[in-house]
CSV table of C-alpha atoms in Angstrom, one decimal:
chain,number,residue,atom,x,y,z
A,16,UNK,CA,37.8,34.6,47.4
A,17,UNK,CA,36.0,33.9,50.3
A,18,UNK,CA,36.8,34.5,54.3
A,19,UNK,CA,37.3,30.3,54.9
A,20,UNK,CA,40.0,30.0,51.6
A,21,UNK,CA,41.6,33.3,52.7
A,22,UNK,CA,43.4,31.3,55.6
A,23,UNK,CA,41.1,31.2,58.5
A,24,UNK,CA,41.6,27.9,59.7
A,25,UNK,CA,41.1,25.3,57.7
A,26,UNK,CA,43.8,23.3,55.3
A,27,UNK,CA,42.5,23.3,51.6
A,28,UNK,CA,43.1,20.0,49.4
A,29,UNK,CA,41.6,20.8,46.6
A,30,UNK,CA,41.3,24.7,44.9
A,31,UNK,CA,38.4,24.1,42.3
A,32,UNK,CA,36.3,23.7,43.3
A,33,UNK,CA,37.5,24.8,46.9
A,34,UNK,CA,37.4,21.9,49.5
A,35,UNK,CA,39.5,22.1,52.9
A,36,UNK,CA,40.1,20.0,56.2
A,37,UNK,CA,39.2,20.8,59.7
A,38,UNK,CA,43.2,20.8,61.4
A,39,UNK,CA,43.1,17.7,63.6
A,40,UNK,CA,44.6,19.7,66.5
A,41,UNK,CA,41.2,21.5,66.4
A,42,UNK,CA,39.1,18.3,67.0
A,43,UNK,CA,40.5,18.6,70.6
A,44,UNK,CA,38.0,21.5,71.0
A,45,UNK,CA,34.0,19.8,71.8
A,46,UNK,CA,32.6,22.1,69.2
A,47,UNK,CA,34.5,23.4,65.9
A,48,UNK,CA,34.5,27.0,65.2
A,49,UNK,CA,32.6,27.5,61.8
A,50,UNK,CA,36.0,28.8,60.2
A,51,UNK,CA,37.6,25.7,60.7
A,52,UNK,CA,35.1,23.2,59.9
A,53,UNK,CA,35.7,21.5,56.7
A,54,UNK,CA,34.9,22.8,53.9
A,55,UNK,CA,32.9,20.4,51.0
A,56,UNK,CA,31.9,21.8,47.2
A,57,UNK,CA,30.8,19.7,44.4
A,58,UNK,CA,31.1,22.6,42.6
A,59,UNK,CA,31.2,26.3,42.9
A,60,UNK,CA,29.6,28.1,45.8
A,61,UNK,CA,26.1,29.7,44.4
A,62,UNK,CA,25.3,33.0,44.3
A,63,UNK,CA,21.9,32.9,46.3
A,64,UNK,CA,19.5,36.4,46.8
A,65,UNK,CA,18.7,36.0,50.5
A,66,UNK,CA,15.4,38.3,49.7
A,67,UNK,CA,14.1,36.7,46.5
A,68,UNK,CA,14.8,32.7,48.0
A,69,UNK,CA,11.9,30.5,49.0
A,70,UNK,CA,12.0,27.1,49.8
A,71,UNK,CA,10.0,25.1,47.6
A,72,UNK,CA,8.4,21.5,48.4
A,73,UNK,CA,6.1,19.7,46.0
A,74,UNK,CA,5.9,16.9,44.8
A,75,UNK,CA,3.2,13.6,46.2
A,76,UNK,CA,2.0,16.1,48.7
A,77,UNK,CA,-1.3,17.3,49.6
A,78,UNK,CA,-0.7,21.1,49.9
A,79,UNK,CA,2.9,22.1,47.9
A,80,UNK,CA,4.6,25.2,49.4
A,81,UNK,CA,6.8,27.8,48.6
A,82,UNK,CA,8.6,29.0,52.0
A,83,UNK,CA,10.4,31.9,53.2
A,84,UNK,CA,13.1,31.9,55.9
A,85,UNK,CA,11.3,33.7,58.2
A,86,UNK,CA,8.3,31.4,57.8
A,87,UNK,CA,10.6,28.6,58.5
A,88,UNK,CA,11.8,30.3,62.0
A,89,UNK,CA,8.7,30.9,63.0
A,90,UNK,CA,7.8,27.5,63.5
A,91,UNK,CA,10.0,26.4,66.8
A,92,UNK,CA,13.4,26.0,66.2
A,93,UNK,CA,15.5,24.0,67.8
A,94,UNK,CA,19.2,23.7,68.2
A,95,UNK,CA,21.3,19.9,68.1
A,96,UNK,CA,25.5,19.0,68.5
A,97,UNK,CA,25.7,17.0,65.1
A,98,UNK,CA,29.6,15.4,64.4
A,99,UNK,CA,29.4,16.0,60.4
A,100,UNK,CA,32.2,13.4,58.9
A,101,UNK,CA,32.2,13.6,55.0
A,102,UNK,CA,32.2,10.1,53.4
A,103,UNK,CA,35.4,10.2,51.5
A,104,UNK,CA,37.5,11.0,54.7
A,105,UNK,CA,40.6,9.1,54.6
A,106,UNK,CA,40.6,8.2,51.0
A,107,UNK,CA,44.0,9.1,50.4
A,108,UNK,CA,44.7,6.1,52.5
A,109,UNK,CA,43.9,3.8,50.2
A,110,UNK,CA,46.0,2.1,47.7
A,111,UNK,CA,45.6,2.3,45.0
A,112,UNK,CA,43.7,5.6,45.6
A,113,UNK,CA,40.2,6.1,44.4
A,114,UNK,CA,39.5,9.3,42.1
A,115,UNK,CA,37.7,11.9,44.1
A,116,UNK,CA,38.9,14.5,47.0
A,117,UNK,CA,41.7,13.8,48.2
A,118,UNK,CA,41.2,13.5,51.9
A,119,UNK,CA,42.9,13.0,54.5
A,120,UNK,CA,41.6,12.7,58.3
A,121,UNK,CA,40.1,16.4,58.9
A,122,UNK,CA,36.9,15.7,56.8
A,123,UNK,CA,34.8,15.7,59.6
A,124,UNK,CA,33.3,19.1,62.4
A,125,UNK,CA,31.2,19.2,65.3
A,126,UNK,CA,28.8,22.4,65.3
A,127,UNK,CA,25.9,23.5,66.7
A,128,UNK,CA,23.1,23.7,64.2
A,129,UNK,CA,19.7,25.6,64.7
A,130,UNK,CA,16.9,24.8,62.7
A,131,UNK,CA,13.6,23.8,62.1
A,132,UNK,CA,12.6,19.7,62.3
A,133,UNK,CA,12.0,18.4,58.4
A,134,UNK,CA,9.3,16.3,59.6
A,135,UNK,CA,7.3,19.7,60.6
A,136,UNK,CA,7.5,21.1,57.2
A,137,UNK,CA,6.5,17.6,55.6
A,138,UNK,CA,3.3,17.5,58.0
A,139,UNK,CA,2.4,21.0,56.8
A,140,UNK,CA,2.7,19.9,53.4
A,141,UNK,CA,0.7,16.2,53.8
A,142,UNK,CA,2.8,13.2,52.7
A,143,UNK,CA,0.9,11.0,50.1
A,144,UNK,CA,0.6,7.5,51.5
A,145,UNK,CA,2.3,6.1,48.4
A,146,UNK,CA,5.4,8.5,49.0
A,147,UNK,CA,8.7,6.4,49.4
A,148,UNK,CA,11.4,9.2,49.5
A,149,UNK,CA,12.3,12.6,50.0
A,150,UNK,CA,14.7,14.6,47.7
A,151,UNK,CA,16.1,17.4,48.5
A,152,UNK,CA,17.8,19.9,45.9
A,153,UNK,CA,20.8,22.6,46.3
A,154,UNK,CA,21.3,25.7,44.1
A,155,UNK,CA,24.8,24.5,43.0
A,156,UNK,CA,25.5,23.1,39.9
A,157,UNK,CA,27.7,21.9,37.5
A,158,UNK,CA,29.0,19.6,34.9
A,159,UNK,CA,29.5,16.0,35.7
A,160,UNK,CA,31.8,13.1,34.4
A,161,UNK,CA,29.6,12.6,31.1
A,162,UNK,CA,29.7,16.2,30.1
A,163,UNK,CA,26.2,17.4,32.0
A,164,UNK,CA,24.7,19.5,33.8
A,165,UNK,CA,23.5,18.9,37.4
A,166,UNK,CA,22.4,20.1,40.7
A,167,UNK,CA,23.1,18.5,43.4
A,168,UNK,CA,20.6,16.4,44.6
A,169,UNK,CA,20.2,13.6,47.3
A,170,UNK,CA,17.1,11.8,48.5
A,171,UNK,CA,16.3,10.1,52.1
A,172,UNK,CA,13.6,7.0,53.4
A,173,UNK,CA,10.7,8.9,54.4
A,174,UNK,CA,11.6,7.6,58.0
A,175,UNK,CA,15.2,9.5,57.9
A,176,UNK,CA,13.3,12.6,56.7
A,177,UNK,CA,11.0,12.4,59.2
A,178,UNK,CA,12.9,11.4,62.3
A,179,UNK,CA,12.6,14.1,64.6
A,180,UNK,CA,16.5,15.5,64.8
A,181,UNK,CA,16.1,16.1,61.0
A,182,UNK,CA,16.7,19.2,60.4
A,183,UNK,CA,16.3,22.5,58.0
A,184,UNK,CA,18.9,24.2,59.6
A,185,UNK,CA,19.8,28.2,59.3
A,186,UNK,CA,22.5,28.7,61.8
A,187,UNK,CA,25.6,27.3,62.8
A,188,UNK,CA,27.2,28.5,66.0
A,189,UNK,CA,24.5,30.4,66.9
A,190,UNK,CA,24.8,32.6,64.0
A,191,UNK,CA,23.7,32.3,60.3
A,192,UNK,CA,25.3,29.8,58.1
A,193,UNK,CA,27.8,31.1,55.8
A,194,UNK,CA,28.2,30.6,52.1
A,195,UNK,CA,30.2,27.7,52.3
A,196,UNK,CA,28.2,26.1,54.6
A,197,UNK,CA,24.8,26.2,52.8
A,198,UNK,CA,23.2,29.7,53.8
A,199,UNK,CA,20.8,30.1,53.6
A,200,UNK,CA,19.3,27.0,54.6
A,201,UNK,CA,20.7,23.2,54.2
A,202,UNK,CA,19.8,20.1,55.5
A,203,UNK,CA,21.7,18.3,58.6
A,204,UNK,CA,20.9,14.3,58.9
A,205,UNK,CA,22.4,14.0,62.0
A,206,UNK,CA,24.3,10.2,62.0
A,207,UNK,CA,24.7,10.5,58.2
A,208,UNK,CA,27.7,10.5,56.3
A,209,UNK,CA,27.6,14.5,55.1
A,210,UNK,CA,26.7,13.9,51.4
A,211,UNK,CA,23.2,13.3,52.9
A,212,UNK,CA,22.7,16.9,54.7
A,213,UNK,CA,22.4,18.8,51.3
A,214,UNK,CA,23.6,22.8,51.1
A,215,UNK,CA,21.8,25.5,49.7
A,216,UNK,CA,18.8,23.8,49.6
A,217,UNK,CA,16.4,25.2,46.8
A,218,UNK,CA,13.6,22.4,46.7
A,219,UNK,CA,12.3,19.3,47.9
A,220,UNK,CA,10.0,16.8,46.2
A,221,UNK,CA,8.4,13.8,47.5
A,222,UNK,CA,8.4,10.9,45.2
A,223,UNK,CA,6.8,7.4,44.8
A,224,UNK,CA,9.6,5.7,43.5
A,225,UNK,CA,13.1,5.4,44.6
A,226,UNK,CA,15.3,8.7,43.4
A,227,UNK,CA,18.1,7.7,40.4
A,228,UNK,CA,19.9,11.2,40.4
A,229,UNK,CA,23.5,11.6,39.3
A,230,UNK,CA,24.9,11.8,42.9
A,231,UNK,CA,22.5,8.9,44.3
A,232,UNK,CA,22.8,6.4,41.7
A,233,UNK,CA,26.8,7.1,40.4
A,234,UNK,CA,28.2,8.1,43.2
A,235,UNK,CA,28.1,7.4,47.3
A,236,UNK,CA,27.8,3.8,46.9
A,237,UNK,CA,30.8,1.3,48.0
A,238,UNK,CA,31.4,-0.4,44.8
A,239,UNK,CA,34.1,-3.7,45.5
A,240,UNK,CA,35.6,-6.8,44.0
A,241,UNK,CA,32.8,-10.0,44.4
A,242,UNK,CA,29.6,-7.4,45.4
A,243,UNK,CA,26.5,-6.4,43.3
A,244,UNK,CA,27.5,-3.9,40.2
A,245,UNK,CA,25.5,-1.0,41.6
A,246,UNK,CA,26.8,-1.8,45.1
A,247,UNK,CA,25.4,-0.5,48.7
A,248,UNK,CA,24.3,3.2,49.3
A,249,UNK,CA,26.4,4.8,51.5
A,250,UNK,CA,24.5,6.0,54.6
A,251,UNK,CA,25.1,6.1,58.0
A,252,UNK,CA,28.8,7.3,59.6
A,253,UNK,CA,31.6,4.1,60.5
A,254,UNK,CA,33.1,4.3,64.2
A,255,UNK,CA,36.0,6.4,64.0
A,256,UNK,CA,38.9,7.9,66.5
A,257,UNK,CA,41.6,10.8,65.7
A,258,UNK,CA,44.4,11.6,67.5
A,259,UNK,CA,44.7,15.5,67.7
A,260,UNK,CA,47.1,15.7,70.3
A,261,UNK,CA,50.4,14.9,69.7
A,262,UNK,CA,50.4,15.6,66.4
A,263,UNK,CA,52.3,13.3,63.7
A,264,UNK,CA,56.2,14.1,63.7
A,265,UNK,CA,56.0,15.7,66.9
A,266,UNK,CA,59.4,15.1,69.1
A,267,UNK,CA,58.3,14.9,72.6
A,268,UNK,CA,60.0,14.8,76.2
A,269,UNK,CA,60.8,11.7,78.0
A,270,UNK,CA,58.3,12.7,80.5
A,271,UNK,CA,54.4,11.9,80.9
A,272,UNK,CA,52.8,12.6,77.9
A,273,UNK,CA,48.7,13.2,77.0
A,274,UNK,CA,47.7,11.6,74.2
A,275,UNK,CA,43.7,13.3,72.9
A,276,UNK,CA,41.5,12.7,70.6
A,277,UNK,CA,38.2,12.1,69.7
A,278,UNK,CA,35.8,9.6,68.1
A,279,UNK,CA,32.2,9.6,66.7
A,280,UNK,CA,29.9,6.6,65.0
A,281,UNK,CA,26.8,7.2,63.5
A,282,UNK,CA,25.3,3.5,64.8
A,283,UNK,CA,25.7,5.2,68.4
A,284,UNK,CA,27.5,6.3,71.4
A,285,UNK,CA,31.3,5.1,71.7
A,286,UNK,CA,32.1,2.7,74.1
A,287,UNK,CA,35.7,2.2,74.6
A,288,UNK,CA,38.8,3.9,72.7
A,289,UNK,CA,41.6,1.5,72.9
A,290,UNK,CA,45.4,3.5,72.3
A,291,UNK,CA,48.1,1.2,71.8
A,292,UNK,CA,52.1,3.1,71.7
A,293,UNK,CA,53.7,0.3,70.2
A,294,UNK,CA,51.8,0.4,67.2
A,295,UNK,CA,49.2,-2.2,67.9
A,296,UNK,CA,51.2,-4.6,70.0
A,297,UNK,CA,49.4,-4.1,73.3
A,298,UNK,CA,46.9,-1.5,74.5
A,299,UNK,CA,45.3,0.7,77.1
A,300,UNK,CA,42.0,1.8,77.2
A,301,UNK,CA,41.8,5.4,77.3
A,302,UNK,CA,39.3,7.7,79.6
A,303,UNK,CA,36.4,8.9,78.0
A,304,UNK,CA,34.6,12.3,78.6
A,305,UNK,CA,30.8,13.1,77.8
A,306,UNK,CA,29.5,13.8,74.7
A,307,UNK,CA,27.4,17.4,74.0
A,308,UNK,CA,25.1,15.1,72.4
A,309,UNK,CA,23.5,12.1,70.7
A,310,UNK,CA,25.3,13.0,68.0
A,311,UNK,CA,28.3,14.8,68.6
A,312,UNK,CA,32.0,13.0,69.1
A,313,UNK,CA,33.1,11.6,72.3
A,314,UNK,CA,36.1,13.4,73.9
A,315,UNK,CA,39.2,10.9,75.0
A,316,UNK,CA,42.8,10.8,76.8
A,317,UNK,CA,45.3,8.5,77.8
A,318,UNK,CA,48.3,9.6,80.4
A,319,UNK,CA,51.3,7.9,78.7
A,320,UNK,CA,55.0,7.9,80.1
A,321,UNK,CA,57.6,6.9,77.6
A,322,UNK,CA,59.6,4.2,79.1
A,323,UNK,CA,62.5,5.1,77.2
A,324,UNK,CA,63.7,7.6,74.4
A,325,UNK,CA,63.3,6.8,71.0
A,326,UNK,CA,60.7,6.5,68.2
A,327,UNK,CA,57.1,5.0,68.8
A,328,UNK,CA,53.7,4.3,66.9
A,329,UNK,CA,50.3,5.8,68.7
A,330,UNK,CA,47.6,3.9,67.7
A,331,UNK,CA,43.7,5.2,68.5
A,332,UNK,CA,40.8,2.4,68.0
A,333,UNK,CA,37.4,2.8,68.6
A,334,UNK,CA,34.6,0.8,69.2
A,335,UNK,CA,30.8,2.1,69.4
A,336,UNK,CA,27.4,0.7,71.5
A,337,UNK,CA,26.7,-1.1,68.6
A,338,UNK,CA,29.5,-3.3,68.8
A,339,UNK,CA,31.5,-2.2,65.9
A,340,UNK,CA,35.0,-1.8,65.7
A,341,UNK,CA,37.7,0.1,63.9
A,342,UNK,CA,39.3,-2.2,61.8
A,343,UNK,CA,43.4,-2.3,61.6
A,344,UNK,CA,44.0,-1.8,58.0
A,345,UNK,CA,41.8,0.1,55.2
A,346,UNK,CA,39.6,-1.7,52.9
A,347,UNK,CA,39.4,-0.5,49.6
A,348,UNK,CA,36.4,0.6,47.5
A,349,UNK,CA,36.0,1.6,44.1
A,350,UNK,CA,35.3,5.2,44.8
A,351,UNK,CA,37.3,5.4,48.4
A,352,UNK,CA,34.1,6.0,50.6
A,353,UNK,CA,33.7,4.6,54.6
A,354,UNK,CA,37.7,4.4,55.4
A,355,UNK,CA,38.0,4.5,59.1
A,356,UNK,CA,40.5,2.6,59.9
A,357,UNK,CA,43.0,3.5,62.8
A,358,UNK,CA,44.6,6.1,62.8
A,359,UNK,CA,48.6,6.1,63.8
A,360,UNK,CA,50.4,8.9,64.6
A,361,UNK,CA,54.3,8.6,64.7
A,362,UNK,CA,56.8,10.4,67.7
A,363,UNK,CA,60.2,11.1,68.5
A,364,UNK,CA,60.7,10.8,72.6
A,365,UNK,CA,63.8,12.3,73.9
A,366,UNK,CA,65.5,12.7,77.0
A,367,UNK,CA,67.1,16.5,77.6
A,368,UNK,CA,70.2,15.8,76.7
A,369,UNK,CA,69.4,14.0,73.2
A,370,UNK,CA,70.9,16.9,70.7
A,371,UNK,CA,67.8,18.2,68.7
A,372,UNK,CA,66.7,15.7,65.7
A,373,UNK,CA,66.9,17.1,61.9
A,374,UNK,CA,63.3,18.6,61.3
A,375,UNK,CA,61.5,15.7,59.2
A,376,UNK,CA,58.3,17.7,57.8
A,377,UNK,CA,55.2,15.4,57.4
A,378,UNK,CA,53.1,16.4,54.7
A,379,UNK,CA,50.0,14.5,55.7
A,380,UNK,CA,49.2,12.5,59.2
A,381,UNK,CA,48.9,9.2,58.8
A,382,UNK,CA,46.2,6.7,58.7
């Protein structure tokens, strides 16, 4: 068992493989701590040799390579704030609910990650003109729905892989990544939903025609009623806002209350979080605070004083630069990808003489 499922921090939904949430109180905090950022397996964590591991890149290149870690660091390394969100956060949501993890809202970290830019690596190596895509490959495997074996493998448009804030990261925190984050190196597509920044990487090709793996072509794509059969791929993050602070069930004091949170999008900054305590009937916009990055989450708050005791509806919507907004309700997909609709947190306000309520335990905040 390993130091993140022996209780550290984060809240596991699923044992085998082992996948856990980030606790939503902890998305108060600017950066997550690396023991509480969420935790996401396909299938069991490999057993990688630090020592014998090289990085290997072929494919429609002019010069294929075979890279160790310390050749990697040598080459200036640079450090970003990336908001990871994985894309079935929220699934449980939906109704009916899709097969798959069964998330909830604490899917989703903000860390530090150190590495070196993917596009440096690819210009050592010479892209082929005729290259289309990039794939990238991780040590674990497993069997899929057919009965199969497969690695996990995603691939990206040659202009995600060489944007300059794509990374071949190593550490995380400032120290190096952990097993169940991808050490000893993994990819970090800053913007992306996190099925696209691809642990333990072990290889990467470059191809000339569009990459049909298992996890590209049967899965992470929104699949719905009245669209194509295939569907869309699912690529960049939705505008999203949790409320960490006060969390669902809590019983509060008839007195001015904080309501925090936080929201991210990967089509840009956020622009306005609108809270609403009536459960959508009218709202307030809340102050925002600065982002550590491009692509980090933007802290919020709203000062709220109860008018009254009794039981009320918080309500967080976001909207980012690119004009999207949250929508009210979920919308369901075949495979319970993308759901970021509000999120609503339910209180109990009471004055101090109100006798204390019968403890009501939540098993899940809601969405």
């Amino acid at each position: 068992m390993t130091a993140v499922q022996e209780g550290t921090g984060v809240v596991p939904v699923q044992r085998a493989p082992f996948n856990a949430e980030t606790p939503l109180a902890a998305l108060a905090d600017p950066i997550t701590s690396v023991f509480q950022f969420y935790v996401r397996n396909h299938f069991e964590v490999p057993a990688i040799d630090p020592f014998g591991w090289r990085l290997v890149l072929d494919g429609a290149v002019a010069r294929p390579l075979a890279l160790t870690l310390d050749a990697l660091r040598a080459d200036s390394p640079q450090t970003l704030v990336v908001t990871m969100e994985c894309a079935g956060n929220g699934r449980s949501a939906l109704t009916p609910r899709p097969a798959g993890v069964p998330w909830r809202l604490g899917a989703v970290g903000t860390a530090s990650f150190t590495g070196v830019p993917l596009r440096k690596v690819l210009d050592r190596a010479g892209l082929a003109r005729e290259a289309v895509e990039v794939v990238f490959v991780g040590a674990d495997r497993g069997r899929v729905a057919d009965g199969r074996e497969e690695a996990y493998a995603r691939s990206l448009p040659i202009d995600v892989a060489m944007h300059p804030d794509t990374l071949l990261a190593w550490a995380m925190g400032g120290e190096p990544l952990t097993p169940e984050h991808g050490a000893p190196l993994r990819l970090v597509v800053p913007q992306w939903y996190g099925m696209a920044s691809v642990k333990w990487l072990a290889r990467i090709t470059v191809v000339t025609r569009p990459f049909a793996g298992f996890f590209q072509r049967n899965h992470y794509r929104y699949l719905m009623p009245g669209h194509a059969l295939d569907g869309a791929p699912v690529t960049k993050i939705r505008v999203r806002s949790v409320i960490a602070s006060p969390a669902d069930g809590a019983v509060l004091p008839l007195d001015e209350i904080e309501i925090g949170g936080t929201a991210w999008s990967g089509a840009g900054a956020v622009s306005a979080v609108a809270v609403s305590t009536d459960d959508g009937r009218s709202w307030a916009d809340a102050e925002l605070g600065l982002a550590l990055s491009p692509y980090s989450a933007t802290p919020w708050r709203l000062r709220w004083c109860p008018p009254a005791p009794g039981e009320y509806v918080l309500v967080a919507r976001a909207t980012d630069e690119a004009g999207h907004v949250q929508p009210l309700a979920p919308m369901w997909n075949q495979q319970g990808y993308g759901n970021n609709s509000v999120h609503r947190v339910r209180v109990t306000v009471r004055d101090a003489g109100s006798p204390e309520p019968e403890a009501t335990p939540r098993s899940a905040p809601s969405a």
